[in-house]
PDB file of C-alpha atoms and ligand atoms in Angstrom:
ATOM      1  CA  UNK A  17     110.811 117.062 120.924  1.00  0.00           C
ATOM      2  CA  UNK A  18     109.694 113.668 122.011  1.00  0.00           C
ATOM      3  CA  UNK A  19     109.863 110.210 119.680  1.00  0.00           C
ATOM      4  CA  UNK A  20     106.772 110.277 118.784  1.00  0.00           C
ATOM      5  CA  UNK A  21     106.641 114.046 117.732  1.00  0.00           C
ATOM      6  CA  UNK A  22     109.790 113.287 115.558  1.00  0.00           C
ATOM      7  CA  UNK A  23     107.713 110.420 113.907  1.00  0.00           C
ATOM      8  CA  UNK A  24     104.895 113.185 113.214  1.00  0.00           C
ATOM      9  CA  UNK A  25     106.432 115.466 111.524  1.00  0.00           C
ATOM     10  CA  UNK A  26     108.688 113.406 109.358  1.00  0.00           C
ATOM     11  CA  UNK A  27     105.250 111.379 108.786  1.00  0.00           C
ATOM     12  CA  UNK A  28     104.311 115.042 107.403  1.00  0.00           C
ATOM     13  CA  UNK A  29     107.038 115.595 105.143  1.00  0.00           C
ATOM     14  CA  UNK A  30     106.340 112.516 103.453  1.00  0.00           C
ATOM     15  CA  UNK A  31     104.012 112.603 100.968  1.00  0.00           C
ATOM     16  CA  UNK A  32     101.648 109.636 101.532  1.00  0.00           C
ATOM     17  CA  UNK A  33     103.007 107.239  98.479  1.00  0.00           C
ATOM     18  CA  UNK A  34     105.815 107.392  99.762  1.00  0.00           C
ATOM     19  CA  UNK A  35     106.692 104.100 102.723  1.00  0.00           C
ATOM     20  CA  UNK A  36     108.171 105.375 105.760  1.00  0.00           C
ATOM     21  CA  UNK A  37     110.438 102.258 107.292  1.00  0.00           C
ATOM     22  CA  UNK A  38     111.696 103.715 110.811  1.00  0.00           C
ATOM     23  CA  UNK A  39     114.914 102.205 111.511  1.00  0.00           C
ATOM     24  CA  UNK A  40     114.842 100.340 114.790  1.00  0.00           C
ATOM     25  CA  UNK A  41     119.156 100.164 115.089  1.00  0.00           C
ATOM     26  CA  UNK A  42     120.338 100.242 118.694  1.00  0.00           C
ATOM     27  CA  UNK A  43     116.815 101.645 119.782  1.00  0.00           C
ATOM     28  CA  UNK A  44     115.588 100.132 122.867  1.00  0.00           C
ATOM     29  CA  UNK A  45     111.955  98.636 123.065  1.00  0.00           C
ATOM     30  CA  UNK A  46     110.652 101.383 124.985  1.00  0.00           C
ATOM     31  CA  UNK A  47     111.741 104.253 122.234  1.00  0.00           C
ATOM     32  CA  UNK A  48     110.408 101.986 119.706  1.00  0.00           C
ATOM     33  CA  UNK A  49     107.138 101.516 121.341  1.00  0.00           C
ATOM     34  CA  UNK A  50     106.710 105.288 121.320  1.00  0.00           C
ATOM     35  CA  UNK A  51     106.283 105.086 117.425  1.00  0.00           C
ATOM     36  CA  UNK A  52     104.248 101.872 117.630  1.00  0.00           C
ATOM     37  CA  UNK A  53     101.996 104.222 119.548  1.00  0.00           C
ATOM     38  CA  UNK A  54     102.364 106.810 117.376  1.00  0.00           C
ATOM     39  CA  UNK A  55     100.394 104.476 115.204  1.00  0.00           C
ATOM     40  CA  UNK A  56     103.670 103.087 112.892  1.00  0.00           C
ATOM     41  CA  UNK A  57     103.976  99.176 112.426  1.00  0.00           C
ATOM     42  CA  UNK A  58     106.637  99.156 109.646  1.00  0.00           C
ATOM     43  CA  UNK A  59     110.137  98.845 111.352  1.00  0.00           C
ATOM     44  CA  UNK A  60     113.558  98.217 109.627  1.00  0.00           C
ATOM     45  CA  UNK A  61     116.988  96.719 110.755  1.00  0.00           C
ATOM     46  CA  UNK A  62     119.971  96.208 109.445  1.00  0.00           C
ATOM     47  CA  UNK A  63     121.205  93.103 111.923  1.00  0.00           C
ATOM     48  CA  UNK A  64     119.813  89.692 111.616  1.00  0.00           C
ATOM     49  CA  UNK A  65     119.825  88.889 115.465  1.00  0.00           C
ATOM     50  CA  UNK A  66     118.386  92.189 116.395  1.00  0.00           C
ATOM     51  CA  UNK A  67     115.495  92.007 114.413  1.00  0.00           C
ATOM     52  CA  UNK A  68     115.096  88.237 115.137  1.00  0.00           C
ATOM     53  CA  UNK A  69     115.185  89.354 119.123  1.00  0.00           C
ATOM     54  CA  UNK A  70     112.842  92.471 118.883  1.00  0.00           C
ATOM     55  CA  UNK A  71     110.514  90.472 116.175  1.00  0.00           C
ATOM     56  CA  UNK A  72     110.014  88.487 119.537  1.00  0.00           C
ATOM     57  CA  UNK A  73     109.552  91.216 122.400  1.00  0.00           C
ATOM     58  CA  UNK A  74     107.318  93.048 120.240  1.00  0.00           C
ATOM     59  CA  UNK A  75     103.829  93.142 119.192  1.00  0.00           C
ATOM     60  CA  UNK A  76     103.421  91.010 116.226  1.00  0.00           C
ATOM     61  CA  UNK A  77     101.196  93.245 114.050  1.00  0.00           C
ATOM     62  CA  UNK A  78     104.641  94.596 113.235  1.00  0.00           C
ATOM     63  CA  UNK A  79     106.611  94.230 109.825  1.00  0.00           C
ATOM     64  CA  UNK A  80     109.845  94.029 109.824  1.00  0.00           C
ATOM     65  CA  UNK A  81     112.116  95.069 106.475  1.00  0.00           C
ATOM     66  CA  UNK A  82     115.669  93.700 106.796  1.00  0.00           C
ATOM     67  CA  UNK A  83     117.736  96.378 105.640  1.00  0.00           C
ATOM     68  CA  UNK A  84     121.298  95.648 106.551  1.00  0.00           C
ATOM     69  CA  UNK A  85     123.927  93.116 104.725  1.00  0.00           C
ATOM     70  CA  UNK A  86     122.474  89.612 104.706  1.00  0.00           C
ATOM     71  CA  UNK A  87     124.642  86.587 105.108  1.00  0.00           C
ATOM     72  CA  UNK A  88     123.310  83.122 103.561  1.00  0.00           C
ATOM     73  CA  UNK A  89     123.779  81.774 106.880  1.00  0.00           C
ATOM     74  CA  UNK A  90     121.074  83.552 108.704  1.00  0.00           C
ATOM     75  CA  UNK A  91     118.301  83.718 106.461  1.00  0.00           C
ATOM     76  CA  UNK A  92     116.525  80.782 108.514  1.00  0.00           C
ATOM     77  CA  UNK A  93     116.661  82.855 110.996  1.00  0.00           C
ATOM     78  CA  UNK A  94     114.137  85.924 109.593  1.00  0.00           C
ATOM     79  CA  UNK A  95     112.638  83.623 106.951  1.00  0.00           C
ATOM     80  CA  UNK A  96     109.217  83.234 109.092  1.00  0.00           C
ATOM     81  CA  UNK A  97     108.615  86.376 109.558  1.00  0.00           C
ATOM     82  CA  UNK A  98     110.227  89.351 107.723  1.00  0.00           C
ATOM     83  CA  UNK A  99     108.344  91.678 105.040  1.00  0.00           C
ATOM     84  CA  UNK A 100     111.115  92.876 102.773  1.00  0.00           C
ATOM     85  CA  UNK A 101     115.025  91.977 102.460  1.00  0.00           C
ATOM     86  CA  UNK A 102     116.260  94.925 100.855  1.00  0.00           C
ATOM     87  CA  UNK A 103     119.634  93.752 100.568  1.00  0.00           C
ATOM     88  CA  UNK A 104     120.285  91.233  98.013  1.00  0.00           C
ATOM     89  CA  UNK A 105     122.955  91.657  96.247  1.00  0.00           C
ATOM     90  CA  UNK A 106     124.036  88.071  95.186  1.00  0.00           C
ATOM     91  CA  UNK A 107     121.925  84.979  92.989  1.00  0.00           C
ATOM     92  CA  UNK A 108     123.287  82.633  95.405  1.00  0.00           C
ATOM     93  CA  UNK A 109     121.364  84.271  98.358  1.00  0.00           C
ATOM     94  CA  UNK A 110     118.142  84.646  96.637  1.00  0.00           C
ATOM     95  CA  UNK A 111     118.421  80.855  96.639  1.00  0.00           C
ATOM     96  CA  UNK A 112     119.219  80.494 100.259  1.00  0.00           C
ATOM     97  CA  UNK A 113     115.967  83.233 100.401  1.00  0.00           C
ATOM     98  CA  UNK A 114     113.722  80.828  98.753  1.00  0.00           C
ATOM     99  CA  UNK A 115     115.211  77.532  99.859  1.00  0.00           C
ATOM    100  CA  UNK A 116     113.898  79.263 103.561  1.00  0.00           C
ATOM    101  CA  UNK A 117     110.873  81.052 102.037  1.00  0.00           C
ATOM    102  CA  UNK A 118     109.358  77.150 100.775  1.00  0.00           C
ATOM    103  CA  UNK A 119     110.279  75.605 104.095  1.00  0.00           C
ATOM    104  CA  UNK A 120     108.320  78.372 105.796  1.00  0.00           C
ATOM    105  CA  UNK A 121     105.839  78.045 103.066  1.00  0.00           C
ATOM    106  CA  UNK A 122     105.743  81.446 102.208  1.00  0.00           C
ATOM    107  CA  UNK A 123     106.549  84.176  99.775  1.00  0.00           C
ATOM    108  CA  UNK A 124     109.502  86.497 100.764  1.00  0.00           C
ATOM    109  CA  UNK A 125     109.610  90.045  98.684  1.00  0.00           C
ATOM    110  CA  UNK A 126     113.140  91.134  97.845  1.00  0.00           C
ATOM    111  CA  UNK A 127     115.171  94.358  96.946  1.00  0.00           C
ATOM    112  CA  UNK A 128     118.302  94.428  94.778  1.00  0.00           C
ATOM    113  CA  UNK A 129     120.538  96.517  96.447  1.00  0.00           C
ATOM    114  CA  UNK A 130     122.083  98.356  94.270  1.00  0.00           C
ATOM    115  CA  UNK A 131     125.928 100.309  94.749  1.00  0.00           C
ATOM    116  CA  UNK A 132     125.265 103.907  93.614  1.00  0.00           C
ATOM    117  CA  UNK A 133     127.860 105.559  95.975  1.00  0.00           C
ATOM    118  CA  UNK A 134     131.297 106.492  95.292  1.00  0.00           C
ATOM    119  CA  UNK A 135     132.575 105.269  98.364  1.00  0.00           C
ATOM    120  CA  UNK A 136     134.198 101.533  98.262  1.00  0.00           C
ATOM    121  CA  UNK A 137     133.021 100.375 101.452  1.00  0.00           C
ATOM    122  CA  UNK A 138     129.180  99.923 100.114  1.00  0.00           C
ATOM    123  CA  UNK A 139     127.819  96.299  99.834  1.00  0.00           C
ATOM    124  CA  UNK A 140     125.276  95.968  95.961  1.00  0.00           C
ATOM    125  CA  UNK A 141     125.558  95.167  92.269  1.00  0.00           C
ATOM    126  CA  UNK A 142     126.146  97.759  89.978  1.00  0.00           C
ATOM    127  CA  UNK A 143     123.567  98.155  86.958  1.00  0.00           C
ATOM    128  CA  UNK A 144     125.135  95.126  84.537  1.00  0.00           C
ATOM    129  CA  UNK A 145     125.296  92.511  87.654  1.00  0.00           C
ATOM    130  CA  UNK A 146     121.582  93.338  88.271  1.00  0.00           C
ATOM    131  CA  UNK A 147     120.475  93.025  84.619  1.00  0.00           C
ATOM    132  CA  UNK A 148     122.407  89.710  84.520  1.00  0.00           C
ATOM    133  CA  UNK A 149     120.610  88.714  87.844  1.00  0.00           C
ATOM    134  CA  UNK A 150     117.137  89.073  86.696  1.00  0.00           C
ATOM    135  CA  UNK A 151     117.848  87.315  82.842  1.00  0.00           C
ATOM    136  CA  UNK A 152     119.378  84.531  84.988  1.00  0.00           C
ATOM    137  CA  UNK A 153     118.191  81.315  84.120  1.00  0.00           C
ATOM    138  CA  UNK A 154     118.617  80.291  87.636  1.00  0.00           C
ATOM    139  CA  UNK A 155     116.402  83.116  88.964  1.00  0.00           C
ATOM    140  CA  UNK A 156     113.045  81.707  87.123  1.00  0.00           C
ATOM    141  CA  UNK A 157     113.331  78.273  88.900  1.00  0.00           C
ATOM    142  CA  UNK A 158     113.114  80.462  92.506  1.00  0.00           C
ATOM    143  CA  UNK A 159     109.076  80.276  93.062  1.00  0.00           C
ATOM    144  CA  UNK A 160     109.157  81.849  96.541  1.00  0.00           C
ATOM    145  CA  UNK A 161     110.743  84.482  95.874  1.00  0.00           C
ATOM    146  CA  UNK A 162     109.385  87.964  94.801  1.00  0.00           C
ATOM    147  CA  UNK A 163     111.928  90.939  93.128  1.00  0.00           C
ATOM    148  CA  UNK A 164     109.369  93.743  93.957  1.00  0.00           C
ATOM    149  CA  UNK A 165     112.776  96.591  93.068  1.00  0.00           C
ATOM    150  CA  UNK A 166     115.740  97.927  94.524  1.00  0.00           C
ATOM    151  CA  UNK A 167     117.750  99.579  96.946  1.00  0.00           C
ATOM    152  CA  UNK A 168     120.236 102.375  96.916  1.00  0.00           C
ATOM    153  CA  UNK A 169     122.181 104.170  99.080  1.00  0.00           C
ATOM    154  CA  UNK A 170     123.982 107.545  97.885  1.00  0.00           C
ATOM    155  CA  UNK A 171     127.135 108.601  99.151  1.00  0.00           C
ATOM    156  CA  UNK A 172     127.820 110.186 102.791  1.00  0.00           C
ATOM    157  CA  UNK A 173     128.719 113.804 101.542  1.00  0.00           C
ATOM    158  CA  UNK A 174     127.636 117.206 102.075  1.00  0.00           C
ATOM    159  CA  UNK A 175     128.043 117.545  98.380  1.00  0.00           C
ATOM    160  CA  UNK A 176     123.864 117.183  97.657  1.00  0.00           C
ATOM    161  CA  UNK A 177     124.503 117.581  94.108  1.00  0.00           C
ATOM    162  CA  UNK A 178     126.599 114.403  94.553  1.00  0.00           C
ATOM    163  CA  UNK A 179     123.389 112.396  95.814  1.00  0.00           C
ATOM    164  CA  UNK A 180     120.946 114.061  93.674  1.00  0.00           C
ATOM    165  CA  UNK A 181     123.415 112.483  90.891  1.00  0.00           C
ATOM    166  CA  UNK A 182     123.250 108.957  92.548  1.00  0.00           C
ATOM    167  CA  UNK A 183     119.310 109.163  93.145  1.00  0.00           C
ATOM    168  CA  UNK A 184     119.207 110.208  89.631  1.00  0.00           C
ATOM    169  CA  UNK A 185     120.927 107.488  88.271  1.00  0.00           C
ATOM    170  CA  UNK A 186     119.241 104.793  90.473  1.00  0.00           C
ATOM    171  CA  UNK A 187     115.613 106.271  89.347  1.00  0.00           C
ATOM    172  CA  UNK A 188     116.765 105.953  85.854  1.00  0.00           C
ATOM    173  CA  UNK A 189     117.807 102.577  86.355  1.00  0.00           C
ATOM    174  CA  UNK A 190     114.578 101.609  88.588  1.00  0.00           C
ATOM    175  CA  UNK A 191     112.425 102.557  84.997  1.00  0.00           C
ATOM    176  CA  UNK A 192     114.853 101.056  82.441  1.00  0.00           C
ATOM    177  CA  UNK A 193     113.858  97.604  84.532  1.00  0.00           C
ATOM    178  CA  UNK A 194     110.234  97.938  85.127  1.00  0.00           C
ATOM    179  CA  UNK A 195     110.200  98.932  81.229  1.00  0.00           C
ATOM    180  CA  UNK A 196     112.687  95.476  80.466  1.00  0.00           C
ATOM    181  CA  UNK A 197     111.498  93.532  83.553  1.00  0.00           C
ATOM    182  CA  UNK A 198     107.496  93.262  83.146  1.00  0.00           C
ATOM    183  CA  UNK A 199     107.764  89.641  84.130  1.00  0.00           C
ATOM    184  CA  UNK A 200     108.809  91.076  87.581  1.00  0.00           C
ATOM    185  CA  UNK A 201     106.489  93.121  89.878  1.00  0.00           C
ATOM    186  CA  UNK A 202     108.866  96.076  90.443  1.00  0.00           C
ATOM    187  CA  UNK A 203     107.284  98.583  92.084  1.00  0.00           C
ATOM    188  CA  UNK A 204     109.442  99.933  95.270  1.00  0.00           C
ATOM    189  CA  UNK A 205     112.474 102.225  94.695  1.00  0.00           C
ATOM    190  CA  UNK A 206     114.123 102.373  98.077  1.00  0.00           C
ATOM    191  CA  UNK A 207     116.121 105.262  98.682  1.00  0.00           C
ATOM    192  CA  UNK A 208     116.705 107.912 100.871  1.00  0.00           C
ATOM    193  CA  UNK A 209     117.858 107.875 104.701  1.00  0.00           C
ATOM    194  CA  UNK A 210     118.103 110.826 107.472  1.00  0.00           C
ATOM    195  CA  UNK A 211     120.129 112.411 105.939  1.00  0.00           C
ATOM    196  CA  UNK A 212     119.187 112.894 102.709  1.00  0.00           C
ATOM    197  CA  UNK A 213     115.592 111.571 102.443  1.00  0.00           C
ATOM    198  CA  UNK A 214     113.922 114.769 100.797  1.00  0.00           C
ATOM    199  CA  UNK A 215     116.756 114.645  98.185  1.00  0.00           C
ATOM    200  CA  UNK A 216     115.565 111.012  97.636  1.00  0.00           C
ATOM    201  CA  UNK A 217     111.623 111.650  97.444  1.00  0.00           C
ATOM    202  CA  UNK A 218     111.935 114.568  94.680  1.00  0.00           C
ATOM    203  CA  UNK A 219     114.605 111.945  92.873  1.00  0.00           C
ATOM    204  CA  UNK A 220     111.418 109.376  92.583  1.00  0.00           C
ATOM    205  CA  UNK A 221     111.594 107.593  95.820  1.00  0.00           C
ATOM    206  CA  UNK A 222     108.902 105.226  96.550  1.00  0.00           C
ATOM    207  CA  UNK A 223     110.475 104.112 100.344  1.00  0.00           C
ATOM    208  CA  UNK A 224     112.792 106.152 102.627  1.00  0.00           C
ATOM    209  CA  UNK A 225     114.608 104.194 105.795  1.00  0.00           C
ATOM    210  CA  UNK A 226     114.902 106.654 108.195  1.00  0.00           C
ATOM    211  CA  UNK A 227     116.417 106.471 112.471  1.00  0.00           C
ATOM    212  CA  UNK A 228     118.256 108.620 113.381  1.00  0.00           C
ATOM    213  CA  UNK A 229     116.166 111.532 112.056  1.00  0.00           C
ATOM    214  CA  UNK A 230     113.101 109.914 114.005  1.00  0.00           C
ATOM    215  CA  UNK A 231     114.591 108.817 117.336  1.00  0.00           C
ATOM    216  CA  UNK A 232     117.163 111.943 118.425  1.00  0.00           C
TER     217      UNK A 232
HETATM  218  C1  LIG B 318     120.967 102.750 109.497  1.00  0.00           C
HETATM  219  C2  LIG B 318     120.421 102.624 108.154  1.00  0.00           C
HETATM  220  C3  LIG B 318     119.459 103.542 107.672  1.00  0.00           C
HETATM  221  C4  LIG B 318     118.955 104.705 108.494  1.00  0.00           C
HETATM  222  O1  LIG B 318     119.974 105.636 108.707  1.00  0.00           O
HETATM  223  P1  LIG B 318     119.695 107.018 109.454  1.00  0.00           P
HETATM  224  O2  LIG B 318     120.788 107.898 108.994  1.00  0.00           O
HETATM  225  O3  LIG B 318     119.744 106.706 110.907  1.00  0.00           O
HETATM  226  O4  LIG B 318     118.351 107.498 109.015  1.00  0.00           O
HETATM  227  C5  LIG B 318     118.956 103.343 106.408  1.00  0.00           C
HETATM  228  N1  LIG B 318     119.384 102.332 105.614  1.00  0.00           N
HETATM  229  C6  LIG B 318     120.310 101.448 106.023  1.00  0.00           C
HETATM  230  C7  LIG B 318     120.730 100.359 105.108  1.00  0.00           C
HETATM  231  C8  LIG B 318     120.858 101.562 107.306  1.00  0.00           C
HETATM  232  O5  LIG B 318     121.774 100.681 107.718  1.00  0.00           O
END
């Protein structure tokens, strides 16, 4: 199967609520292309300089979710352009977020990301960290700066009743904030990768990130 037939039927698994982000990683211009053409502008990558770099050989109708660890340092760098960071995980880079966000006189959405897996190598709060994040006092003085929800990734296992478990818990979560949080627009859940995307979307998904799935 060609790229863009890939695309298609993934696009067809998913019901339509549910925000496909195709993850650009290590693709080359022309394979991306095929899914532009395909008719797909929403793009995700997990390296600042990569996006930064295909942001500019690209057609700009594009929007680019950041998707990968973020480093304070390079915010500047995707701060004029990029859609969604899903991958805040600290107070003290939501400030470097908005600090960028007000130069580029703009509004940048974020995602917590959240650590659901049982691996140790994962980057993300766990569920007290994020609570303490949004009650912040610090967090209500960042004006361009939008918590629209959060990000999980479940462990890399066979064991599906192991993710289901993770999703699970990271749905839960998701409505014991938008039920606390009101003050905040949370609205995207974003879970669910190649792998185990159709896990994520019965779990309550509201946004999979998916490559490798759409550009074997
Ligand atoms: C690479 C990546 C994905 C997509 O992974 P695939 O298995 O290729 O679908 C999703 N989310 C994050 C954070 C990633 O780094």
């Amino acid at each position: 199967m060609s790229i863009a037939e890939n695309f298609n039927k993934i696009k067809r698994d998913i019901p339509p609520d549910v925000k496909l982000i195709a993850v650009t990683k290590t693709r080359r211009l022309n394979e991306i292309m095929e899914v532009y053409h395909a008719g797909h502008k929403t793009f995700g990558e997990n390296r600042v300089q990569e996006m930064t770099k295909k942001h500019e050989q690209l057609p700009k109708d594009i929007e680019w979710h950041l998707i990968g660890h973020l480093q304070t340092n390079k915010v500047k760098y995707i701060a004029p352009f990029v859609s969604l960071i899903h991958s805040v995980d600290s107070l003290k880079l939501l400030q470097e977020i908005d600090k960028q966000a007000i130069k580029n006189n703009r509004i940048i959405p974020c995602l917590l990301e959240m650590f659901i897996a049982s691996e140790e190598t994962k980057f993300g709060l766990d569920f007290e960290e994020a609570e303490a994040l949004l009650e912040s006092k610090e967090l209500t003085t960042l004006k361009n700066i939008e918590i629209k929800g959060i990000m999980g990734m479940a462990s890399n296992t066979p064991d599906e009743s192991q993710v289901k478990k993770e999703f699970a818990s990271l749905f839960q979560f998701f409505n014991t904030l938008k039920q606390k949080y009101g003050n905040h627009k949370l609205e995207t859940l974003s879970m669910g990768m190649s792998s185990d995307y159709k896990i994520a979307i019965e779990a309550g998904s509201t946004m999979v990130r998916i490559g490798s799935a759409v550009f074997r």
